[in-house]
Amino acid sequence: MLFRNRRYALFLLCLFLLVPIAGHSASAEAPPQIGIYLDGKKIVTDVPPFITAKTNVTMVPLSVISKSWGANVSWSQATKTATIRHEGLVLDMTMGQKFALVNGQRTDLETTVQVVSGRVMVPLRFVGTQLQLLVTWQQATRTILLQSQEGGEVGPGPGPGPGSGNSETLRGAWVSTVYNLDWPTDKSYGKPEQQKQDYIKLLDDLQAMGLNAAFVQVRPSADSFYPSALVPWSRYLSGKQGTDPGYDPLAFMIEETHKRGMEFHAWFNPFRATVDEKKEGLAANHIAITHPEWVVLFNKKYYINPGIPEARQHIIDAIMEVVRGYDIDGVHLDDYFYPSGSFPDDATYAAYNTDLLSAKADWRRDNINRFVKELGESIHLVKPQLSYGISPFGVWRNIADDPTGSDTKAGVTTYDSMYADVRTWIQQGWIDYVAPQIYWSLSFEVARYDKLVNWWANEVRGTNVKLLIGHAPYKLGTKEAGWSTAQEIINQLIYNKNVVEVQGDIFFSAKDLRRNPLGLIPLLQQYYQQ
């Protein structure tokens, strides 16, 4: 979910990087060096980052991409080409050329690769966009805050889920379909029987670990894993958007999941329209084609504009197709609301700010509030028993920005970066549960797991909103503090048992559980059998 996301909170390195540096003014004195922090830890570079004079592009040493983000990098002196490889992605950037090759496809660059003091420097915004990171630029301190998230991409209902009256805790996994991350594989395009068998095997594996719920992404990017009158078939079923896969994947998945006594939660990415800036491969009935005035190109992706009421209603209508037509256990949203950064919606603000809110940030939060509230009302009008929940980024606000916020120093917050005021949703009872993506360890001081669990528990205390916790097995084995042993996940589950408000756990994501990182699977099996 969570983290979402993305969405891929493994990270795909999960979070969508944008550096809104435009507007930086020159000073008579040399400005202070730019600092870069990844998940609260300063990235030390032997050559400092700098901003190009004409194009306002932040350049960073190529070595940063390797040391901090785990990518494989190389530099060919003969061709003067920098190559970055990560998770099947190959980026080639050649000095003097204002374009890059992304898996062989030409993509324009704002500035070329440079060599400074013997170090290869690459454009941070472009590389970050391709690696799916999220960044906040702090002009006052000339600091870039990189935040891992998923999610990405990166819920509960009747049965073990919150609000069901069942005493069994919910134990779920997010199943990402975007980019074919968890299911189905790109090798199964056009092979419905293989897709079915692959999903059955996925369920068997999850259930064998002790899990009892699947949160499957049925709307990865304004498309569907079910026959829809409003949106096209997802390309992640066949390789081409709009192509009928030859069966109803959603109906099949629900049936197989329920056969095992497991819950099926339909996971929707609300406002992501595309995963890139290309419209050529979109189906004729995709929203970016039928209503180009409803989408915004930002950070080389199209987003459905949350400020347009008709666009928000379109998303609700698409979700309600599933609510009315399928025996799901819940509707689950990830954290895709407004993208972090300088989202270009001035014209929308001027046209749709009917309440005359003086701050655009408040207007954006009001748009998301209306969406969350109206979707919940629509769901419960049709199926009052259906569980409706959202998986936000793990930090609402830092205590430095709000005395009622958490004791954290996150570079991104759901309130200020995604304009998602989760506190209001909880206090107003607009959602049935909240599942924050607490993707940090018990020893990560910038955003410590136990502090955040306690903060969220306090938020739901005295309300009818239940609390689930999103966990990050994808981080096991990474260099971030606390992830050197699989016991970290078990320790988090043990901690949750002592917090009465916590009623379940969701893991991001299925593929990361299935690869058994650092021997996690037998530990989970032992824990859940107690």
XYZ file of C-alpha atoms in Angstrom:
530
model
C 0.000 0.000 0.000
C 0.940 1.018 0.709
C 3.122 2.944 -0.257
C 1.291 2.460 -2.161
C 2.883 4.327 -3.503
C 4.538 1.909 -5.465
C 3.883 3.252 -5.235
C 6.506 0.563 -4.501
C 7.435 1.031 -1.117
C 10.465 -1.663 -1.762
C 11.188 -0.266 -2.759
C 10.911 0.125 -6.203
C 12.526 2.622 -4.214
C 9.243 3.889 -3.908
C 8.686 7.325 -4.136
C 8.513 9.694 -6.920
C 11.405 12.232 -6.934
C 10.902 15.790 -7.930
C 13.085 18.741 -7.048
C 11.137 22.002 -7.357
C 14.096 24.333 -7.603
C 12.785 26.812 -10.175
C 12.796 30.355 -8.891
C 16.125 30.125 -7.034
C 17.702 33.558 -7.144
C 21.400 34.256 -7.436
C 23.252 35.946 -4.592
C 26.233 38.240 -4.601
C 27.915 35.842 -2.194
C 28.587 32.198 -2.928
C 25.514 30.306 -1.690
C 25.970 27.547 0.894
C 26.487 24.052 -0.431
C 23.420 21.962 -1.148
C 22.833 19.222 1.423
C 21.146 15.926 0.524
C 19.437 13.680 3.075
C 18.024 10.240 2.334
C 15.484 9.058 4.910
C 16.966 11.497 7.387
C 20.602 10.501 6.850
C 22.983 12.963 5.236
C 24.558 11.811 1.992
C 28.241 12.712 2.006
C 29.772 13.509 -1.388
C 33.369 14.357 -2.256
C 32.096 16.808 -4.886
C 29.143 18.904 -3.691
C 25.894 19.020 -5.648
C 25.275 22.186 -7.620
C 22.522 23.896 -9.614
C 23.183 24.635 -13.276
C 23.097 28.330 -14.091
C 20.748 28.356 -17.086
C 18.507 25.370 -16.550
C 18.131 25.242 -12.737
C 18.925 21.538 -12.670
C 20.512 19.969 -9.596
C 23.558 17.863 -10.486
C 24.914 15.141 -8.177
C 27.889 12.776 -8.403
C 27.133 9.487 -10.129
C 28.548 7.693 -7.088
C 25.621 8.984 -4.976
C 23.210 6.938 -7.099
C 25.186 3.791 -6.337
C 26.101 4.287 -2.686
C 22.804 5.708 -1.469
C 20.192 4.083 -3.686
C 21.741 0.714 -4.426
C 21.836 1.092 -8.204
C 24.627 -0.327 -10.358
C 26.494 2.504 -12.091
C 29.334 2.702 -14.606
C 31.178 5.303 -16.653
C 32.685 4.667 -20.067
C 35.591 7.036 -20.677
C 35.703 5.982 -24.311
C 32.126 7.026 -25.084
C 31.746 9.404 -22.117
C 28.530 7.617 -21.181
C 27.122 7.135 -17.688
C 25.001 4.004 -17.242
C 22.664 3.310 -14.327
C 21.017 -0.081 -13.846
C 18.346 -0.873 -11.270
C 15.427 -3.347 -11.090
C 15.362 -3.936 -14.850
C 15.805 -0.244 -15.656
C 18.774 0.845 -17.767
C 19.603 4.567 -18.142
C 22.309 5.754 -20.532
C 23.403 9.420 -20.524
C 26.225 10.657 -22.756
C 28.172 13.848 -22.264
C 27.161 16.532 -24.740
C 23.812 14.911 -25.517
C 20.646 16.476 -24.081
C 18.782 13.210 -24.197
C 19.049 9.887 -22.410
C 18.206 6.331 -23.360
C 15.712 4.723 -20.969
C 15.679 1.004 -21.743
C 16.697 1.991 -25.246
C 14.009 4.647 -25.677
C 15.127 8.238 -26.225
C 14.038 10.749 -23.536
C 14.914 14.441 -23.484
C 17.166 15.878 -20.760
C 17.228 19.437 -19.480
C 21.017 19.323 -19.259
C 23.795 16.957 -20.189
C 26.076 14.824 -18.024
C 29.093 16.787 -16.795
C 32.501 16.024 -15.286
C 33.542 18.246 -12.377
C 36.789 17.798 -10.437
C 37.142 14.372 -11.966
C 33.644 13.283 -10.862
C 30.780 12.411 -13.200
C 27.736 14.574 -12.369
C 24.212 13.553 -13.408
C 20.845 15.398 -13.223
C 19.133 14.480 -9.971
C 15.581 15.239 -11.068
C 15.765 13.004 -14.132
C 17.502 10.107 -12.403
C 15.234 10.355 -9.372
C 12.135 10.318 -11.563
C 13.283 7.135 -13.243
C 14.158 5.478 -9.910
C 10.821 6.478 -8.353
C 11.991 8.579 -5.401
C 10.226 11.474 -3.718
C 12.087 14.668 -2.858
C 11.365 17.871 -1.012
C 13.461 20.974 -1.748
C 13.931 23.339 1.182
C 14.911 26.677 -0.310
C 15.781 28.379 2.983
C 18.416 25.798 3.920
C 19.301 24.679 0.364
C 18.545 21.122 1.386
C 17.154 18.224 -0.639
C 15.201 15.702 1.452
C 14.871 12.327 -0.266
C 12.213 10.057 1.159
C 11.706 6.386 0.494
C 8.084 5.381 0.457
C 6.460 2.923 -1.529
C 4.637 3.201 -2.773
C 3.780 3.119 -3.382
C 2.285 1.999 -3.984
C 1.059 0.848 -1.208
C -6.639 -2.359 4.453
C -9.537 -4.676 6.023
C -13.288 -5.600 6.183
C -15.731 -8.268 7.225
C -14.156 -11.486 8.440
C -10.920 -10.824 10.322
C -10.977 -7.183 9.219
C -11.724 -4.188 11.458
C -15.348 -3.645 12.201
C -16.242 -7.262 11.555
C -16.676 -8.312 15.160
C -14.229 -11.153 14.493
C -11.507 -11.450 17.134
C -8.906 -12.776 14.690
C -6.447 -10.083 13.676
C -6.054 -9.213 10.030
C -2.790 -10.383 8.478
C -2.534 -9.150 4.921
C -0.171 -8.519 2.037
C -0.334 -5.921 -0.686
C -0.293 -7.429 -4.175
C 1.002 -4.805 -6.615
C 0.011 -5.116 -10.256
C 1.596 -1.870 -11.493
C 4.749 -2.653 -13.498
C 3.804 -6.343 -12.969
C 5.542 -6.162 -9.602
C 3.755 -8.969 -7.739
C 1.202 -10.368 -10.171
C 0.698 -11.066 -13.031
C 4.119 -11.424 -14.640
C 4.826 -9.949 -18.056
C 5.626 -13.492 -19.205
C 1.951 -14.373 -18.737
C 0.594 -11.773 -21.180
C -2.107 -13.394 -23.287
C -2.036 -16.541 -21.138
C -5.058 -16.467 -18.820
C -4.497 -19.979 -17.503
C -0.943 -19.161 -16.484
C -2.142 -15.992 -14.776
C -4.717 -17.991 -12.846
C -2.211 -20.624 -11.747
C 0.282 -17.934 -10.754
C -2.332 -16.240 -8.565
C -3.307 -19.546 -6.953
C 0.356 -20.195 -6.131
C 0.685 -16.677 -4.714
C -2.312 -17.254 -2.427
C -0.994 -20.632 -1.329
C 2.340 -19.056 -0.427
C 0.754 -16.220 1.538
C -1.600 -18.500 3.412
C 1.256 -20.868 4.265
C 2.990 -17.942 5.980
C -0.060 -17.398 8.178
C -1.706 -14.540 6.274
C -5.469 -14.272 5.876
C -6.039 -11.321 3.526
C -4.928 -10.114 0.098
C -5.021 -6.432 -0.900
C -4.870 -6.607 -4.671
C -4.292 -3.549 -6.849
C -7.211 -3.586 -9.277
C -6.725 0.007 -10.496
C -3.000 0.656 -11.022
C -3.249 3.717 -13.297
C -6.786 4.829 -14.204
C -7.434 1.374 -15.678
C -8.902 -1.885 -14.442
C -8.454 -5.579 -13.739
C -12.160 -6.132 -14.416
C -14.510 -5.373 -17.317
C -15.469 -1.723 -16.917
C -17.781 0.663 -18.710
C -15.686 3.615 -17.550
C -11.992 2.729 -17.765
C -9.868 0.504 -20.025
C -8.399 -2.900 -19.313
C -4.986 -2.601 -17.667
C -1.950 -3.126 -19.863
C -0.421 -5.219 -17.076
C -2.727 -8.070 -18.084
C -1.834 -8.272 -21.758
C 0.949 -5.817 -22.507
C -1.449 -3.434 -24.239
C -3.961 -1.216 -22.502
C -7.571 -1.828 -23.525
C -7.023 -5.458 -24.527
C -9.467 -7.970 -23.068
C -7.433 -10.654 -21.243
C -10.029 -13.316 -22.056
C -11.453 -13.675 -18.544
C -12.502 -11.578 -15.544
C -9.391 -11.482 -13.339
C -11.177 -9.781 -10.440
C -13.982 -12.343 -10.295
C -11.421 -15.169 -10.464
C -9.229 -13.679 -7.725
C -12.151 -13.113 -5.376
C -13.387 -16.668 -5.825
C -9.957 -18.219 -5.231
C -9.247 -16.000 -2.236
C -12.576 -16.771 -0.571
C -12.106 -20.500 -1.214
C -9.262 -20.374 1.291
C -11.228 -18.438 3.881
C -9.120 -15.380 3.133
C -10.358 -11.835 2.623
C -10.108 -9.992 -0.669
C -9.692 -6.218 -0.530
C -9.856 -4.285 -3.791
C -6.975 -1.796 -3.810
C -7.423 1.330 -5.914
C -4.828 3.920 -6.837
C -7.070 6.989 -6.948
C -5.356 9.828 -8.827
C -2.496 8.293 -10.851
C -3.443 8.399 -14.534
C -0.239 7.093 -16.121
C 3.212 5.878 -15.119
C 4.963 7.985 -17.779
C 4.323 10.953 -20.052
C 3.440 8.963 -23.156
C -0.117 8.979 -24.468
C 0.565 6.866 -27.541
C -0.109 3.547 -25.815
C -3.255 4.635 -23.992
C -6.618 3.148 -24.898
C -9.217 5.379 -26.567
C -11.347 5.408 -23.408
C -8.532 6.299 -21.005
C -9.229 9.481 -19.065
C -6.132 11.224 -20.451
C -7.648 10.796 -23.918
C -11.342 11.342 -23.210
C -10.828 14.207 -20.750
C -7.389 15.740 -21.295
C -8.600 18.784 -19.336
C -8.896 16.592 -16.239
C -5.271 15.459 -16.162
C -2.047 17.249 -15.314
C 1.418 16.326 -16.568
C 3.769 16.523 -13.614
C 7.104 14.848 -13.004
C 6.710 13.029 -16.333
C 3.465 11.367 -15.298
C -0.176 12.268 -15.780
C -2.268 12.757 -12.658
C -6.014 13.161 -12.407
C -6.485 16.676 -11.054
C -8.041 16.431 -7.564
C -9.228 20.024 -7.825
C -11.853 19.251 -10.486
C -15.102 17.936 -8.944
C -16.120 16.040 -12.094
C -12.770 14.264 -12.170
C -13.107 13.216 -8.536
C -16.607 11.917 -9.244
C -15.301 9.891 -12.181
C -12.926 8.057 -9.828
C -15.739 7.409 -7.356
C -17.931 6.073 -10.161
C -15.164 3.706 -11.289
C -14.694 2.369 -7.747
C -18.440 1.958 -7.298
C -18.549 -0.348 -10.330
C -16.576 -2.830 -8.232
C -18.558 -2.192 -5.048
C -21.823 -2.939 -6.832
C -20.609 -5.770 -9.025
C -18.269 -7.892 -6.897
C -18.220 -9.714 -3.580
C -15.204 -7.886 -2.186
C -14.461 -7.550 1.518
C -13.252 -3.990 1.350
C -12.265 -0.928 -0.658
C -8.681 0.104 -0.062
C -6.881 3.269 -1.211
C -3.143 3.895 -1.188
C -1.421 7.252 -0.647
C -1.703 8.697 -4.166
C -3.458 12.006 -3.613
C -1.569 15.146 -4.594
C 2.013 14.360 -5.648
C 4.705 16.034 -3.574
C 6.239 19.050 -5.280
C 5.176 22.091 -7.294
C 2.017 20.620 -8.791
C 0.843 23.032 -11.535
C -2.779 23.736 -10.603
C -2.969 27.540 -10.397
C -5.693 27.694 -13.045
C -7.715 25.000 -11.290
C -7.358 26.839 -7.972
C -8.646 30.031 -9.583
C -11.554 28.268 -11.290
C -12.748 25.918 -8.527
C -11.961 27.677 -5.253
C -15.646 28.367 -4.651
C -15.186 28.642 -0.883
C -12.527 31.331 -1.432
C -9.913 29.589 0.682
C -6.921 31.920 0.851
C -4.255 29.208 1.045
C -3.907 26.796 -1.846
C -2.704 24.112 0.591
C -6.000 24.331 2.501
C -7.932 24.190 -0.773
C -6.034 21.076 -1.844
C -6.720 19.377 1.487
C -10.390 20.305 1.152
C -10.499 18.639 -2.275
C -9.077 15.422 -0.853
C -11.386 15.613 2.168
C -14.413 15.889 -0.107
C -13.238 12.909 -2.151
C -12.623 10.705 0.895
C -15.950 11.638 2.472
C -18.046 11.265 -0.694
C -16.486 7.934 -1.636
C -17.179 6.539 1.833
C -20.773 7.731 1.715
C -21.247 6.114 -1.704
C -19.776 2.787 -0.554
C -21.777 2.545 2.654
C -25.014 3.594 0.972
C -24.774 0.542 -1.287
C -23.052 -1.903 1.102
C -23.058 -0.656 4.706
C -21.028 -3.661 5.882
C -18.175 -3.091 3.434
C -14.867 -2.001 4.969
C -13.378 1.220 3.592
C -9.864 2.238 4.493
C -6.814 4.165 3.400
C -3.076 3.550 3.751
C -1.357 6.928 4.094
C 2.328 7.708 4.304
C 3.519 6.895 7.832
C 4.082 10.439 9.102
C 1.122 12.824 9.384
C 3.209 15.843 10.485
C 6.506 16.280 12.303
C 6.442 17.771 15.783
C 8.641 20.620 14.515
C 5.800 21.705 12.226
C 2.913 20.911 14.561
C 3.139 20.348 18.343
C 0.543 17.591 17.977
C 2.584 15.811 15.296
C 4.857 12.822 15.804
C 8.377 12.983 17.246
C 9.923 12.482 13.805
C 11.996 14.368 11.255
C 10.579 13.002 8.039
C 11.329 14.857 4.823
C 7.809 14.145 3.556
C 4.523 14.245 5.475
C 1.076 13.230 4.384
C -0.505 16.528 5.547
C 1.998 18.925 3.984
C 3.275 16.943 0.982
C 0.260 14.902 -0.214
C -2.379 17.270 1.251
C -4.069 14.336 2.944
C -5.442 15.366 6.343
C -5.827 11.877 7.769
C -6.555 13.255 11.234
C -9.760 14.851 9.952
C -10.818 11.604 8.254
C -10.395 9.765 11.547
C -12.109 12.367 13.715
C -15.044 12.672 11.311
C -15.388 8.895 10.933
C -15.209 9.069 7.147
C -13.143 5.864 6.970
C -13.473 2.511 8.743
C -9.769 1.980 9.266
C -6.415 3.610 8.660
C -3.293 1.627 7.727
C -0.263 3.955 7.922
C 2.840 2.795 6.090
C 5.308 2.714 8.985
C 8.222 1.589 6.881
C 11.012 2.252 9.392
C 12.691 0.171 12.057
C 12.602 0.277 15.833
C 16.099 1.788 15.770
C 15.676 4.424 13.027
C 15.705 7.613 15.073
C 14.481 9.960 12.340
C 11.147 8.132 12.214
C 11.126 5.370 14.808
C 8.611 2.574 14.396
C 7.394 2.440 17.997
C 6.961 6.204 18.257
C 4.818 6.223 15.132
C 2.690 3.257 16.188
C 2.001 5.048 19.483
C 1.147 8.277 17.681
C -1.346 6.611 15.341
C -2.839 4.598 18.205
C -3.497 7.848 20.029
C -5.176 9.278 16.920
C -7.742 6.475 16.626
C -8.288 6.099 20.392
C -11.876 6.948 21.315
C -13.060 6.781 17.682
C -14.720 4.065 15.618
C -11.784 4.005 13.199
C -9.605 0.917 13.466
C -5.807 0.831 13.124
C -3.758 -1.502 10.949
C -0.017 -1.150 10.489
C 1.839 -1.312 7.171
C 5.197 -3.121 7.401
C 8.211 -3.080 5.064
C 9.737 -6.545 4.551
C 11.183 -5.162 1.314
C 13.713 -3.260 3.412
C 15.191 -6.383 5.004
C 18.833 -6.687 4.034
C 19.164 -3.027 3.084
C 21.649 -0.633 4.660
C 19.044 1.458 6.449
C 19.297 1.203 10.228
C 17.564 -1.806 11.758
C 17.045 -4.072 8.746
C 19.991 -6.463 9.097
C 17.847 -9.285 10.504
C 14.343 -10.605 9.832
C 13.718 -10.497 13.563
C 13.010 -6.765 13.053
C 9.606 -7.624 11.539
C 8.813 -10.054 14.347
C 9.819 -7.488 16.958
C 7.426 -5.028 15.347
C 4.598 -7.569 15.497
C 5.385 -8.256 19.146
C 5.339 -4.547 19.860
C 1.926 -4.231 18.193
C 0.453 -6.894 20.504
C 0.923 -4.512 23.408
C -0.905 -1.655 21.659
C -4.596 -2.453 21.963
C -5.605 -0.170 19.102
C -3.601 -2.177 16.547
C -5.946 -4.715 14.963
C -3.826 -6.099 12.168
C -0.853 -5.866 9.871
C -0.253 -5.542 6.130
C 3.070 -6.315 4.452
C 4.516 -4.612 1.406
C 4.629 -6.488 -0.716
C 3.775 -10.061 -1.681
C 6.893 -10.651 -3.756
C 9.127 -9.440 -0.940
C 7.551 -11.874 1.484
C 7.801 -14.720 -1.007
C 11.545 -14.250 -1.559
C 12.011 -15.044 2.154
C 14.366 -12.143 2.970
C 16.904 -13.109 5.655
C 14.771 -16.140 6.515
C 11.582 -14.243 7.361
C 9.047 -16.897 6.295
C 9.731 -19.496 9.022
C 9.795 -16.716 11.626
C 6.359 -15.514 10.494
C 5.006 -19.052 10.490
C 6.267 -19.642 14.005
C 4.934 -16.323 15.245
C 1.449 -16.766 13.780
C 1.176 -20.340 15.077
C 1.610 -19.203 18.671
